[in-house]
PDB file of C-alpha atoms and ligand atoms in Angstrom:
ATOM      1  CA  MET A   1       0.000   0.000   0.000  1.00  0.00           C
ATOM      2  CA  ILE A   2       2.765   2.459   1.016  1.00  0.00           C
ATOM      3  CA  ASP A   3       4.665   1.720  -2.205  1.00  0.00           C
ATOM      4  CA  LEU A   4       1.611   2.524  -4.330  1.00  0.00           C
ATOM      5  CA  ILE A   5       1.031   5.774  -2.435  1.00  0.00           C
ATOM      6  CA  LYS A   6       4.691   6.832  -2.741  1.00  0.00           C
ATOM      7  CA  LYS A   7       4.627   6.021  -6.435  1.00  0.00           C
ATOM      8  CA  TYR A   8       1.691   8.443  -6.818  1.00  0.00           C
ATOM      9  CA  LEU A   9       3.410  11.178  -4.762  1.00  0.00           C
ATOM     10  CA  ASN A  10       6.626  10.877  -6.798  1.00  0.00           C
ATOM     11  CA  ARG A  11       4.802  10.919 -10.121  1.00  0.00           C
ATOM     12  CA  ASN A  12       2.832  14.031  -9.226  1.00  0.00           C
ATOM     13  CA  GLY A  13       5.527  15.903  -7.315  1.00  0.00           C
ATOM     14  CA  PHE A  14       3.820  15.981  -3.913  1.00  0.00           C
ATOM     15  CA  ASP A  15       5.464  15.423  -0.506  1.00  0.00           C
ATOM     16  CA  SER A  16       2.334  14.152   1.200  1.00  0.00           C
ATOM     17  CA  PHE A  17      -1.459  14.068   1.194  1.00  0.00           C
ATOM     18  CA  ASP A  18      -3.638  16.689   2.832  1.00  0.00           C
ATOM     19  CA  LEU A  19      -6.921  14.840   2.394  1.00  0.00           C
ATOM     20  CA  LYS A  20     -10.132  16.898   2.372  1.00  0.00           C
ATOM     21  CA  ALA A  21     -12.507  15.200  -0.064  1.00  0.00           C
ATOM     22  CA  VAL A  22     -13.413  11.929  -1.753  1.00  0.00           C
ATOM     23  CA  LEU A  23     -14.583  12.154  -5.373  1.00  0.00           C
ATOM     24  CA  PHE A  24     -17.222   9.489  -6.037  1.00  0.00           C
ATOM     25  CA  ASP A  25     -18.284   8.285  -9.455  1.00  0.00           C
ATOM     26  CA  MET A  26     -21.993   7.301  -9.485  1.00  0.00           C
ATOM     27  CA  ASP A  27     -22.889   4.421 -11.853  1.00  0.00           C
ATOM     28  CA  GLY A  28     -21.140   1.244 -10.776  1.00  0.00           C
ATOM     29  CA  VAL A  29     -19.766   2.863  -7.602  1.00  0.00           C
ATOM     30  CA  LEU A  30     -22.877   4.072  -5.756  1.00  0.00           C
ATOM     31  CA  TYR A  31     -25.603   2.468  -7.902  1.00  0.00           C
ATOM     32  CA  ASN A  32     -25.668  -0.996  -9.408  1.00  0.00           C
ATOM     33  CA  SER A  33     -26.984   0.592 -12.579  1.00  0.00           C
ATOM     34  CA  MET A  34     -24.441  -0.488 -15.172  1.00  0.00           C
ATOM     35  CA  PRO A  35     -26.208  -3.700 -16.286  1.00  0.00           C
ATOM     36  CA  ALA A  36     -29.346  -1.594 -17.012  1.00  0.00           C
ATOM     37  CA  HIS A  37     -27.268   1.021 -18.858  1.00  0.00           C
ATOM     38  CA  ALA A  38     -25.525  -1.612 -20.990  1.00  0.00           C
ATOM     39  CA  GLN A  39     -28.759  -3.432 -21.791  1.00  0.00           C
ATOM     40  CA  SER A  40     -30.652  -0.264 -22.725  1.00  0.00           C
ATOM     41  CA  TRP A  41     -27.763   1.009 -24.878  1.00  0.00           C
ATOM     42  CA  GLN A  42     -27.441  -2.303 -26.677  1.00  0.00           C
ATOM     43  CA  GLU A  43     -31.175  -2.620 -27.378  1.00  0.00           C
ATOM     44  CA  THR A  44     -31.416   1.008 -28.534  1.00  0.00           C
ATOM     45  CA  MET A  45     -28.538   0.685 -30.983  1.00  0.00           C
ATOM     46  CA  VAL A  46     -29.984  -2.543 -32.430  1.00  0.00           C
ATOM     47  CA  GLU A  47     -33.379  -0.824 -32.828  1.00  0.00           C
ATOM     48  CA  PHE A  48     -31.699   2.022 -34.701  1.00  0.00           C
ATOM     49  CA  GLY A  49     -30.107  -0.458 -37.111  1.00  0.00           C
ATOM     50  CA  PHE A  50     -26.570  -0.721 -35.750  1.00  0.00           C
ATOM     51  CA  GLU A  51     -24.891  -4.102 -36.066  1.00  0.00           C
ATOM     52  CA  THR A  52     -21.485  -3.982 -34.378  1.00  0.00           C
ATOM     53  CA  THR A  53     -22.284  -3.105 -30.758  1.00  0.00           C
ATOM     54  CA  SER A  54     -22.371  -5.573 -27.862  1.00  0.00           C
ATOM     55  CA  TYR A  55     -23.614  -5.570 -24.257  1.00  0.00           C
ATOM     56  CA  ASN A  56     -20.050  -5.692 -22.918  1.00  0.00           C
ATOM     57  CA  GLU A  57     -18.903  -2.815 -25.159  1.00  0.00           C
ATOM     58  CA  PHE A  58     -20.937  -0.397 -23.073  1.00  0.00           C
ATOM     59  CA  PHE A  59     -18.915  -1.234 -19.973  1.00  0.00           C
ATOM     60  CA  MET A  60     -15.881   0.015 -21.924  1.00  0.00           C
ATOM     61  CA  HIS A  61     -17.730   3.249 -22.862  1.00  0.00           C
ATOM     62  CA  GLU A  62     -18.904   3.710 -19.277  1.00  0.00           C
ATOM     63  CA  GLY A  63     -18.343   7.268 -18.066  1.00  0.00           C
ATOM     64  CA  ARG A  64     -18.447   8.863 -21.509  1.00  0.00           C
ATOM     65  CA  VAL A  65     -21.254  11.369 -22.016  1.00  0.00           C
ATOM     66  CA  ALA A  66     -24.027   9.832 -24.141  1.00  0.00           C
ATOM     67  CA  GLU A  67     -23.366  12.035 -27.191  1.00  0.00           C
ATOM     68  CA  ALA A  68     -19.754  10.916 -27.446  1.00  0.00           C
ATOM     69  CA  THR A  69     -20.733   7.234 -27.208  1.00  0.00           C
ATOM     70  CA  VAL A  70     -23.325   7.667 -29.978  1.00  0.00           C
ATOM     71  CA  ASP A  71     -20.858   9.569 -32.203  1.00  0.00           C
ATOM     72  CA  MET A  72     -18.250   6.854 -31.776  1.00  0.00           C
ATOM     73  CA  ILE A  73     -20.684   4.158 -32.931  1.00  0.00           C
ATOM     74  CA  PHE A  74     -21.951   6.336 -35.821  1.00  0.00           C
ATOM     75  CA  GLU A  75     -18.400   6.954 -37.010  1.00  0.00           C
ATOM     76  CA  ARG A  76     -17.593   3.257 -36.849  1.00  0.00           C
ATOM     77  CA  GLU A  77     -20.630   2.136 -38.858  1.00  0.00           C
ATOM     78  CA  ARG A  78     -21.647   5.209 -40.881  1.00  0.00           C
ATOM     79  CA  ASN A  79     -18.416   7.197 -41.157  1.00  0.00           C
ATOM     80  CA  ARG A  80     -19.982  10.332 -39.732  1.00  0.00           C
ATOM     81  CA  LYS A  81     -21.168  11.831 -36.461  1.00  0.00           C
ATOM     82  CA  ALA A  82     -24.848  11.689 -35.462  1.00  0.00           C
ATOM     83  CA  ASN A  83     -26.882  14.816 -36.176  1.00  0.00           C
ATOM     84  CA  ALA A  84     -28.826  16.608 -33.453  1.00  0.00           C
ATOM     85  CA  ASP A  85     -32.122  14.822 -34.194  1.00  0.00           C
ATOM     86  CA  GLU A  86     -30.480  11.402 -34.177  1.00  0.00           C
ATOM     87  CA  GLN A  87     -28.732  12.201 -30.887  1.00  0.00           C
ATOM     88  CA  LYS A  88     -32.034  13.283 -29.368  1.00  0.00           C
ATOM     89  CA  GLU A  89     -34.021  10.255 -30.558  1.00  0.00           C
ATOM     90  CA  ILE A  90     -31.391   7.731 -29.534  1.00  0.00           C
ATOM     91  CA  TYR A  91     -30.893   9.304 -26.102  1.00  0.00           C
ATOM     92  CA  ALA A  92     -34.659   9.478 -25.523  1.00  0.00           C
ATOM     93  CA  ARG A  93     -35.084   5.782 -26.357  1.00  0.00           C
ATOM     94  CA  LYS A  94     -32.063   4.776 -24.281  1.00  0.00           C
ATOM     95  CA  THR A  95     -33.410   6.770 -21.327  1.00  0.00           C
ATOM     96  CA  GLU A  96     -36.844   5.159 -21.724  1.00  0.00           C
ATOM     97  CA  LEU A  97     -35.347   1.654 -21.667  1.00  0.00           C
ATOM     98  CA  PHE A  98     -33.008   2.553 -18.797  1.00  0.00           C
ATOM     99  CA  GLN A  99     -35.944   3.640 -16.671  1.00  0.00           C
ATOM    100  CA  LYS A 100     -37.618   0.318 -17.460  1.00  0.00           C
ATOM    101  CA  TYR A 101     -34.588  -1.834 -16.593  1.00  0.00           C
ATOM    102  CA  ASN A 102     -32.960   0.104 -13.754  1.00  0.00           C
ATOM    103  CA  SER A 103     -33.674  -1.468 -10.390  1.00  0.00           C
ATOM    104  CA  GLY A 104     -32.472   1.575  -8.440  1.00  0.00           C
ATOM    105  CA  LYS A 105     -30.350  -0.781  -6.332  1.00  0.00           C
ATOM    106  CA  THR A 106     -27.232   0.614  -4.760  1.00  0.00           C
ATOM    107  CA  ILE A 107     -23.870  -1.155  -4.765  1.00  0.00           C
ATOM    108  CA  GLU A 108     -23.481  -3.265  -1.652  1.00  0.00           C
ATOM    109  CA  ASN A 109     -21.383  -1.459   0.972  1.00  0.00           C
ATOM    110  CA  SER A 110     -21.424   1.874  -0.882  1.00  0.00           C
ATOM    111  CA  HIS A 111     -23.421   3.314   2.051  1.00  0.00           C
ATOM    112  CA  SER A 112     -20.841   2.080   4.543  1.00  0.00           C
ATOM    113  CA  VAL A 113     -18.045   3.653   2.492  1.00  0.00           C
ATOM    114  CA  ILE A 114     -19.875   7.013   2.387  1.00  0.00           C
ATOM    115  CA  ASP A 115     -20.587   6.862   6.137  1.00  0.00           C
ATOM    116  CA  LEU A 116     -16.951   6.155   6.923  1.00  0.00           C
ATOM    117  CA  VAL A 117     -15.774   8.989   4.670  1.00  0.00           C
ATOM    118  CA  LYS A 118     -18.112  11.406   6.438  1.00  0.00           C
ATOM    119  CA  LYS A 119     -17.131  10.093   9.882  1.00  0.00           C
ATOM    120  CA  ARG A 120     -13.492  10.826   9.018  1.00  0.00           C
ATOM    121  CA  GLY A 121     -14.439  14.455   8.316  1.00  0.00           C
ATOM    122  CA  LEU A 122     -13.946  14.172   4.565  1.00  0.00           C
ATOM    123  CA  LEU A 123     -16.292  15.796   2.034  1.00  0.00           C
ATOM    124  CA  PRO A 124     -17.978  13.437  -0.454  1.00  0.00           C
ATOM    125  CA  VAL A 125     -18.157  14.982  -3.963  1.00  0.00           C
ATOM    126  CA  LEU A 126     -20.045  13.382  -6.862  1.00  0.00           C
ATOM    127  CA  VAL A 127     -18.278  13.221 -10.246  1.00  0.00           C
ATOM    128  CA  THR A 128     -20.453  11.599 -12.911  1.00  0.00           C
ATOM    129  CA  GLY A 129     -21.034  11.930 -16.648  1.00  0.00           C
ATOM    130  CA  SER A 130     -24.644  10.890 -16.097  1.00  0.00           C
ATOM    131  CA  GLY A 131     -27.632  13.080 -16.819  1.00  0.00           C
ATOM    132  CA  GLN A 132     -30.194  10.418 -15.847  1.00  0.00           C
ATOM    133  CA  ALA A 133     -32.829  12.082 -13.690  1.00  0.00           C
ATOM    134  CA  ALA A 134     -33.961   8.596 -12.542  1.00  0.00           C
ATOM    135  CA  LEU A 135     -30.766   8.330 -10.481  1.00  0.00           C
ATOM    136  CA  LEU A 136     -29.742  11.929  -9.831  1.00  0.00           C
ATOM    137  CA  ASP A 137     -33.161  12.766  -8.345  1.00  0.00           C
ATOM    138  CA  LYS A 138     -32.965   9.798  -5.973  1.00  0.00           C
ATOM    139  CA  LEU A 139     -29.454  10.478  -4.697  1.00  0.00           C
ATOM    140  CA  ASN A 140     -30.702  12.317  -1.647  1.00  0.00           C
ATOM    141  CA  ASP A 141     -33.133   9.490  -0.776  1.00  0.00           C
ATOM    142  CA  ASN A 142     -30.507   6.783  -1.180  1.00  0.00           C
ATOM    143  CA  PHE A 143     -27.568   8.717   0.303  1.00  0.00           C
ATOM    144  CA  PRO A 144     -29.193  11.312   2.599  1.00  0.00           C
ATOM    145  CA  ASN A 145     -27.292  14.505   3.444  1.00  0.00           C
ATOM    146  CA  THR A 146     -24.321  13.482   1.344  1.00  0.00           C
ATOM    147  CA  PHE A 147     -24.288  15.379  -1.943  1.00  0.00           C
ATOM    148  CA  GLU A 148     -25.591  18.882  -2.551  1.00  0.00           C
ATOM    149  CA  ARG A 149     -25.908  20.677  -5.850  1.00  0.00           C
ATOM    150  CA  ASN A 150     -22.638  22.515  -5.238  1.00  0.00           C
ATOM    151  CA  THR A 151     -20.786  19.259  -4.514  1.00  0.00           C
ATOM    152  CA  MET A 152     -22.026  17.441  -7.622  1.00  0.00           C
ATOM    153  CA  VAL A 153     -20.500  17.321 -11.108  1.00  0.00           C
ATOM    154  CA  THR A 154     -22.951  15.816 -13.629  1.00  0.00           C
ATOM    155  CA  ALA A 155     -23.584  15.722 -17.396  1.00  0.00           C
ATOM    156  CA  PHE A 156     -25.136  19.172 -16.945  1.00  0.00           C
ATOM    157  CA  ASP A 157     -21.802  20.641 -15.788  1.00  0.00           C
ATOM    158  CA  VAL A 158     -19.221  19.014 -18.018  1.00  0.00           C
ATOM    159  CA  LYS A 159     -18.515  19.971 -21.611  1.00  0.00           C
ATOM    160  CA  ILE A 160     -16.048  17.256 -22.585  1.00  0.00           C
ATOM    161  CA  GLY A 161     -16.552  14.443 -20.082  1.00  0.00           C
ATOM    162  CA  LYS A 162     -14.492  11.378 -19.152  1.00  0.00           C
ATOM    163  CA  PRO A 163     -11.872  10.184 -20.165  1.00  0.00           C
ATOM    164  CA  HIS A 164     -10.865  13.877 -20.236  1.00  0.00           C
ATOM    165  CA  PRO A 165      -9.786  15.084 -16.761  1.00  0.00           C
ATOM    166  CA  GLU A 166     -12.368  17.916 -16.860  1.00  0.00           C
ATOM    167  CA  PRO A 167     -15.016  16.292 -14.585  1.00  0.00           C
ATOM    168  CA  PHE A 168     -12.464  15.506 -11.855  1.00  0.00           C
ATOM    169  CA  LEU A 169     -10.866  18.948 -12.130  1.00  0.00           C
ATOM    170  CA  MET A 170     -14.377  20.372 -11.630  1.00  0.00           C
ATOM    171  CA  GLY A 171     -14.821  17.985  -8.704  1.00  0.00           C
ATOM    172  CA  LEU A 172     -11.657  19.359  -7.070  1.00  0.00           C
ATOM    173  CA  GLN A 173     -12.993  22.855  -7.595  1.00  0.00           C
ATOM    174  CA  LYS A 174     -16.404  21.998  -6.118  1.00  0.00           C
ATOM    175  CA  GLY A 175     -14.680  20.279  -3.201  1.00  0.00           C
ATOM    176  CA  GLY A 176     -13.276  23.693  -2.248  1.00  0.00           C
ATOM    177  CA  ASN A 177     -10.651  24.620  -4.862  1.00  0.00           C
ATOM    178  CA  LEU A 178      -8.601  21.602  -3.860  1.00  0.00           C
ATOM    179  CA  LYS A 179      -5.224  20.511  -5.152  1.00  0.00           C
ATOM    180  CA  PRO A 180      -5.046  16.938  -6.501  1.00  0.00           C
ATOM    181  CA  ASN A 181      -3.308  15.682  -3.313  1.00  0.00           C
ATOM    182  CA  GLN A 182      -6.264  16.895  -1.229  1.00  0.00           C
ATOM    183  CA  ALA A 183      -8.634  14.299  -2.676  1.00  0.00           C
ATOM    184  CA  ILE A 184      -8.904  10.687  -3.783  1.00  0.00           C
ATOM    185  CA  ALA A 185     -11.175   9.386  -6.546  1.00  0.00           C
ATOM    186  CA  ILE A 186     -13.311   6.238  -6.495  1.00  0.00           C
ATOM    187  CA  GLU A 187     -14.093   4.817  -9.941  1.00  0.00           C
ATOM    188  CA  ASN A 188     -15.162   1.506 -11.443  1.00  0.00           C
ATOM    189  CA  ALA A 189     -14.678   2.050 -15.183  1.00  0.00           C
ATOM    190  CA  PRO A 190     -11.569   2.345 -17.360  1.00  0.00           C
ATOM    191  CA  LEU A 191     -12.483   5.768 -18.844  1.00  0.00           C
ATOM    192  CA  GLY A 192     -13.317   7.182 -15.427  1.00  0.00           C
ATOM    193  CA  THR A 193     -10.078   5.831 -14.006  1.00  0.00           C
ATOM    194  CA  GLU A 194      -8.194   7.416 -16.920  1.00  0.00           C
ATOM    195  CA  ALA A 195      -9.931  10.776 -16.303  1.00  0.00           C
ATOM    196  CA  ALA A 196      -9.130  10.812 -12.575  1.00  0.00           C
ATOM    197  CA  HIS A 197      -5.535   9.750 -13.255  1.00  0.00           C
ATOM    198  CA  LYS A 198      -5.106  12.560 -15.800  1.00  0.00           C
ATOM    199  CA  ALA A 199      -6.509  15.050 -13.277  1.00  0.00           C
ATOM    200  CA  GLY A 200      -3.593  14.033 -11.045  1.00  0.00           C
ATOM    201  CA  VAL A 201      -5.816  12.557  -8.329  1.00  0.00           C
ATOM    202  CA  PHE A 202      -4.940   9.334  -6.455  1.00  0.00           C
ATOM    203  CA  THR A 203      -7.300   6.932  -8.217  1.00  0.00           C
ATOM    204  CA  ILE A 204      -8.913   3.906  -6.620  1.00  0.00           C
ATOM    205  CA  ALA A 205     -10.695   1.555  -8.991  1.00  0.00           C
ATOM    206  CA  VAL A 206     -13.287  -0.817  -7.548  1.00  0.00           C
ATOM    207  CA  ASN A 207     -14.163  -3.510 -10.072  1.00  0.00           C
ATOM    208  CA  THR A 208     -17.936  -3.940  -9.715  1.00  0.00           C
ATOM    209  CA  GLY A 209     -18.558  -5.086 -13.310  1.00  0.00           C
ATOM    210  CA  PRO A 210     -17.609  -7.788 -15.830  1.00  0.00           C
ATOM    211  CA  LEU A 211     -14.314  -6.338 -17.090  1.00  0.00           C
ATOM    212  CA  ASP A 212     -10.891  -7.817 -16.368  1.00  0.00           C
ATOM    213  CA  THR A 213      -9.204  -6.073 -13.426  1.00  0.00           C
ATOM    214  CA  GLN A 214      -6.077  -5.528 -15.540  1.00  0.00           C
ATOM    215  CA  VAL A 215      -8.036  -3.037 -17.691  1.00  0.00           C
ATOM    216  CA  LEU A 216      -8.345  -0.799 -14.609  1.00  0.00           C
ATOM    217  CA  TRP A 217      -4.616  -0.964 -13.787  1.00  0.00           C
ATOM    218  CA  ASP A 218      -3.847  -0.224 -17.452  1.00  0.00           C
ATOM    219  CA  SER A 219      -6.096   2.854 -17.451  1.00  0.00           C
ATOM    220  CA  GLY A 220      -4.110   4.443 -14.632  1.00  0.00           C
ATOM    221  CA  ALA A 221      -5.552   3.227 -11.321  1.00  0.00           C
ATOM    222  CA  ASP A 222      -3.228   3.675  -8.332  1.00  0.00           C
ATOM    223  CA  MET A 223      -5.032   0.872  -6.474  1.00  0.00           C
ATOM    224  CA  VAL A 224      -7.571  -1.711  -7.649  1.00  0.00           C
ATOM    225  CA  PHE A 225     -10.094  -3.605  -5.505  1.00  0.00           C
ATOM    226  CA  ASP A 226     -12.188  -6.588  -6.607  1.00  0.00           C
ATOM    227  CA  SER A 227     -15.323  -5.453  -4.767  1.00  0.00           C
ATOM    228  CA  MET A 228     -16.775  -2.615  -2.719  1.00  0.00           C
ATOM    229  CA  SER A 229     -16.634  -4.871   0.379  1.00  0.00           C
ATOM    230  CA  GLU A 230     -12.914  -5.389  -0.081  1.00  0.00           C
ATOM    231  CA  PHE A 231     -12.448  -1.632  -0.513  1.00  0.00           C
ATOM    232  CA  TYR A 232     -14.560  -0.883   2.578  1.00  0.00           C
ATOM    233  CA  ASP A 233     -12.520  -3.315   4.697  1.00  0.00           C
ATOM    234  CA  THR A 234      -9.266  -1.649   3.608  1.00  0.00           C
ATOM    235  CA  LEU A 235     -10.477   1.965   3.748  1.00  0.00           C
ATOM    236  CA  PRO A 236      -9.674   2.735   7.432  1.00  0.00           C
ATOM    237  CA  GLN A 237      -6.087   1.538   7.002  1.00  0.00           C
ATOM    238  CA  LEU A 238      -5.814   3.355   3.669  1.00  0.00           C
ATOM    239  CA  LEU A 239      -7.004   6.670   5.136  1.00  0.00           C
ATOM    240  CA  ASP A 240      -4.579   6.302   8.075  1.00  0.00           C
ATOM    241  CA  THR A 241      -1.718   5.536   5.724  1.00  0.00           C
ATOM    242  CA  LEU A 242      -2.552   8.428   3.381  1.00  0.00           C
ATOM    243  CA  ALA A 243      -2.449  10.787   6.373  1.00  0.00           C
ATOM    244  CA  GLU A 244       0.951   9.491   7.523  1.00  0.00           C
ATOM    245  CA  VAL A 245       3.017   8.902   4.395  1.00  0.00           C
ATOM    246  CA  LYS A 246       5.742  11.470   3.782  1.00  0.00           C
ATOM    247  CA  ASN A 247       7.774  11.318   0.621  1.00  0.00           C
TER     248      ASN A 247
HETATM  249 CA1   CA B 301     -18.947   4.348 -13.314  1.00  0.00          CA
END
């Protein structure tokens, strides 16, 4: 653990951590919503006549804003970007199917992680590319008194989106104009991990989906956990170590 932390400090030119906030991704970290996202994307694209997409592909796109995902598939099959009407129709259908399939279930132990973060005096900040009202509107019911509008980065805030560092840089800003060594990021997807890494934040990937764990290391994670339970069990020791390590 100490080696991984020192590696981060060396790479980013910091002497130590001064932890103030934890940047939480939403889908796949707080909500077990990724299977519903992948299924609704896949069905939508088949309905619109696309032939090369697969259920698992959407776990690789996870974290991208919807428009960028649609453009990527259009360019692959039709050698052009989607126009505004196509974007609107596809997103509307995908949202309709998502609302049908999404169970609203949270990831097991995500509540315990949030509670521990708050108990340690750290500020939870949401950093998501999602614009799904079905989840965003329920955040306060599922995770009461945790995220407020000014500590949330969503699809409505970001222009570029993951894997660009923009959402995490905004998260640092919303956390109180923080430097990268004043926060850690919790992600589950390769593009989100890449975005947090590029923002210079210590990035913890928790593999809650079907992808190979190596994909998360390769996309820049500083630590990788196989489940939220494993992460929760390690979190007290990790927070203690982050507070103590001097480079
Ligand atoms: Ca995610």
